[in-house]
CSV table of C-alpha atoms and ligand atoms in Angstrom, one decimal:
chain,number,residue,atom,x,y,z
K,18,MET,CA,14.1,8.3,-2.7
K,19,SER,CA,15.1,5.9,0.1
K,20,GLY,CA,12.9,3.4,1.7
K,21,HIS,CA,13.0,5.7,4.7
K,22,ALA,CA,11.5,8.7,2.9
K,23,LEU,CA,8.7,6.4,1.6
K,24,PHE,CA,8.1,5.1,5.1
K,25,SER,CA,7.8,8.7,6.4
K,26,ALA,CA,5.1,9.4,3.7
K,27,ALA,CA,3.3,6.2,4.7
K,28,LYS,CA,3.4,7.0,8.4
K,29,ALA,CA,2.2,10.6,7.8
K,30,ALA,CA,-0.7,9.1,5.8
K,31,MET,CA,-1.5,6.7,8.7
K,32,ALA,CA,-2.2,9.8,10.8
K,33,ARG,CA,-5.1,10.5,8.5
K,34,SER,CA,-6.6,7.0,8.8
K,35,TYR,CA,-10.4,6.9,9.3
K,36,ALA,CA,-10.8,3.5,11.1
K,37,PRO,CA,-13.3,3.9,13.9
K,38,TYR,CA,-14.6,0.4,13.4
K,39,SER,CA,-11.4,-1.7,13.3
K,40,ARG,CA,-9.3,0.8,15.2
K,41,PHE,CA,-6.5,-0.4,13.0
K,42,PRO,CA,-4.9,2.6,11.3
K,43,VAL,CA,-2.8,1.9,8.2
K,44,GLY,CA,-0.7,4.1,6.0
K,45,ALA,CA,0.8,3.3,2.6
K,46,ALA,CA,2.9,5.2,0.0
K,47,VAL,CA,3.9,4.4,-3.5
K,48,ARG,CA,6.8,5.8,-5.5
K,49,THR,CA,6.5,6.0,-9.3
K,50,ASP,CA,9.2,5.8,-11.9
K,51,ASP,CA,9.2,9.6,-12.2
K,52,GLY,CA,10.1,9.9,-8.5
K,53,ALA,CA,6.6,11.1,-7.4
K,54,VAL,CA,5.2,9.8,-4.1
K,55,HIS,CA,1.5,9.2,-3.4
K,56,ALA,CA,0.2,8.2,0.0
K,57,GLY,CA,-3.0,7.0,1.4
K,58,CYS,CA,-4.8,5.7,4.5
K,59,ASN,CA,-7.5,3.2,5.1
K,60,ILE,CA,-11.0,4.6,5.1
K,61,GLU,CA,-13.9,2.7,6.8
K,62,ASN,CA,-17.6,3.2,7.1
K,63,ALA,CA,-20.5,1.8,9.0
K,64,SER,CA,-21.1,-0.9,6.4
K,65,TYR,CA,-17.9,-2.7,7.4
K,66,PRO,CA,-17.1,-4.5,4.1
K,67,GLU,CA,-17.3,-1.3,2.1
K,68,GLY,CA,-14.3,0.3,3.7
K,69,TRP,CA,-11.0,0.2,1.8
K,70,CYS,CA,-7.3,-0.1,2.4
K,71,ALA,CA,-4.5,2.4,2.6
K,72,GLU,CA,-2.8,1.0,-0.5
K,73,THR,CA,-6.0,1.5,-2.5
K,74,THR,CA,-6.2,5.1,-1.4
K,75,ALA,CA,-2.6,5.6,-2.4
K,76,LEU,CA,-3.2,4.2,-5.8
K,77,GLY,CA,-6.2,6.5,-6.3
K,78,HIS,CA,-4.0,9.5,-5.5
K,79,MET,CA,-1.4,8.2,-8.0
K,80,ILE,CA,-3.9,7.8,-10.8
K,81,MET,CA,-5.4,11.2,-10.2
K,82,ALA,CA,-2.0,12.8,-10.2
K,83,GLY,CA,-1.2,11.3,-13.7
K,84,GLY,CA,-0.4,7.7,-13.0
K,85,GLY,CA,3.0,6.0,-13.7
K,86,ARG,CA,4.6,2.7,-12.8
K,87,VAL,CA,5.1,1.8,-9.2
K,88,THR,CA,8.7,1.1,-8.3
K,89,GLU,CA,8.5,1.1,-4.5
K,90,ILE,CA,5.7,0.6,-1.9
K,91,ALA,CA,5.8,1.2,1.9
K,92,VAL,CA,3.1,0.0,4.3
K,93,VAL,CA,2.8,0.7,8.0
K,94,ALA,CA,0.3,-0.1,10.7
K,95,GLU,CA,0.8,1.1,14.2
K,96,LYS,CA,-0.6,-2.1,15.8
K,97,MET,CA,1.5,-4.5,13.7
K,98,PRO,CA,5.3,-5.0,13.6
K,99,LYS,CA,5.3,-5.9,9.9
K,100,ILE,CA,2.0,-5.5,8.0
K,101,MET,CA,1.6,-7.2,4.6
K,102,PRO,CA,-0.8,-5.9,1.9
K,103,CYS,CA,-4.0,-7.8,1.8
K,104,GLY,CA,-4.8,-10.0,-1.2
K,105,GLY,CA,-7.1,-7.5,-3.0
K,106,CYS,CA,-4.4,-4.8,-2.7
K,107,ARG,CA,-1.8,-7.1,-4.0
K,108,GLN,CA,-3.9,-7.5,-7.2
K,109,ARG,CA,-4.5,-3.7,-7.4
K,110,LEU,CA,-0.8,-2.9,-6.9
K,111,SER,CA,0.1,-5.7,-9.4
K,112,GLU,CA,-1.6,-3.7,-12.1
K,113,PHE,CA,0.9,-0.9,-11.8
K,114,VAL,CA,4.2,-2.3,-10.5
K,115,THR,CA,7.4,-2.5,-12.5
K,116,ALA,CA,9.0,-6.0,-12.8
K,117,ASP,CA,11.5,-5.1,-10.1
K,118,ALA,CA,9.3,-3.2,-7.7
K,119,LYS,CA,10.2,-3.3,-4.0
K,120,LEU,CA,7.9,-3.6,-1.0
K,121,HIS,CA,9.1,-2.0,2.3
K,122,LEU,CA,7.4,-3.7,5.3
K,123,CYS,CA,7.5,-1.2,8.2
K,124,ASP,CA,6.8,-0.8,11.9
K,125,VAL,CA,6.3,2.6,13.4
K,126,ASP,CA,10.0,3.3,13.6
K,127,GLY,CA,10.9,2.5,10.0
K,128,VAL,CA,11.5,-0.2,7.4
K,129,VAL,CA,11.8,-3.6,8.9
K,130,GLU,CA,12.2,-5.6,5.7
K,131,THR,CA,12.4,-5.0,2.0
K,132,VAL,CA,11.2,-7.7,-0.4
K,133,PRO,CA,10.5,-7.9,-4.1
K,134,PHE,CA,6.9,-7.4,-4.9
K,135,THR,CA,7.0,-10.6,-7.0
K,136,ALA,CA,7.8,-12.5,-3.8
K,137,ILE,CA,4.5,-11.7,-2.3
K,138,PHE,CA,2.4,-12.0,-5.5
K,139,PRO,CA,3.8,-14.6,-7.8
K,140,SER,CA,1.7,-15.9,-10.7
K,141,ALA,CA,-0.5,-12.8,-10.8
K,142,PHE,CA,-3.8,-12.9,-12.7
K,143,ASP,CA,-3.2,-11.0,-15.9
K,144,MET,CA,-5.5,-10.5,-18.9
K,145,GLU,CA,-2.5,-10.9,-21.2
K,146,PRO,CA,-2.0,-14.6,-22.0
K,147,GLY,CA,1.5,-15.6,-21.2
K,148,ALA,CA,2.5,-12.3,-19.7
N,202,THU,N1,-6.0,-2.6,5.9
N,202,THU,C1,-5.2,-1.8,5.1
N,202,THU,O1,-5.4,-0.6,5.0
N,202,THU,N2,-4.2,-2.4,4.3
N,202,THU,C2,-3.9,-3.7,4.4
N,202,THU,O2,-3.0,-4.2,3.7
N,202,THU,C3,-4.6,-4.6,5.3
N,202,THU,C4,-5.8,-4.0,6.0
N,202,THU,C5,-7.1,-2.0,6.6
N,202,THU,C6,-8.5,-2.3,6.2
N,202,THU,C7,-9.3,-2.1,7.5
N,202,THU,O3,-9.6,-0.7,7.5
N,202,THU,C8,-8.3,-2.3,8.6
N,202,THU,O4,-7.0,-2.4,8.0
N,202,THU,C9,-8.5,-3.7,9.3
N,202,THU,O5,-8.6,-4.7,8.4
């Protein structure tokens, strides 16, 4: 799948966003090594810190569909020209990415920039010493 197809999945997920508090809809999609795509949106609630990100929803869908290793990620937010995953989501994604996983940074029209996941999350915390 191209970055464009993954972007389309992320954008479609953004349309499902439940963000009445921040009014900042986000969509994310991950592709696993078997080619499957899992998407998610951010989901907020009245206790503001208890909401969660689009990337986290996408990972939940991935795990419930059988898991896998994440080879590509796309994230889009309609109010931002190039959204970056937050710190918590970088750690969550880090658990499942392949060594050469790519991150597609998108605006509402498509992929703006593609970077290696390692570029945005070097020296990740890992329970395996020396990993
Ligand atoms: N958000 C995401 O969904 N992903 C990110 O990477 C950054 C932030 C959401 C969380 C919250 O619902 C809204 O954007 C504003 O922070």
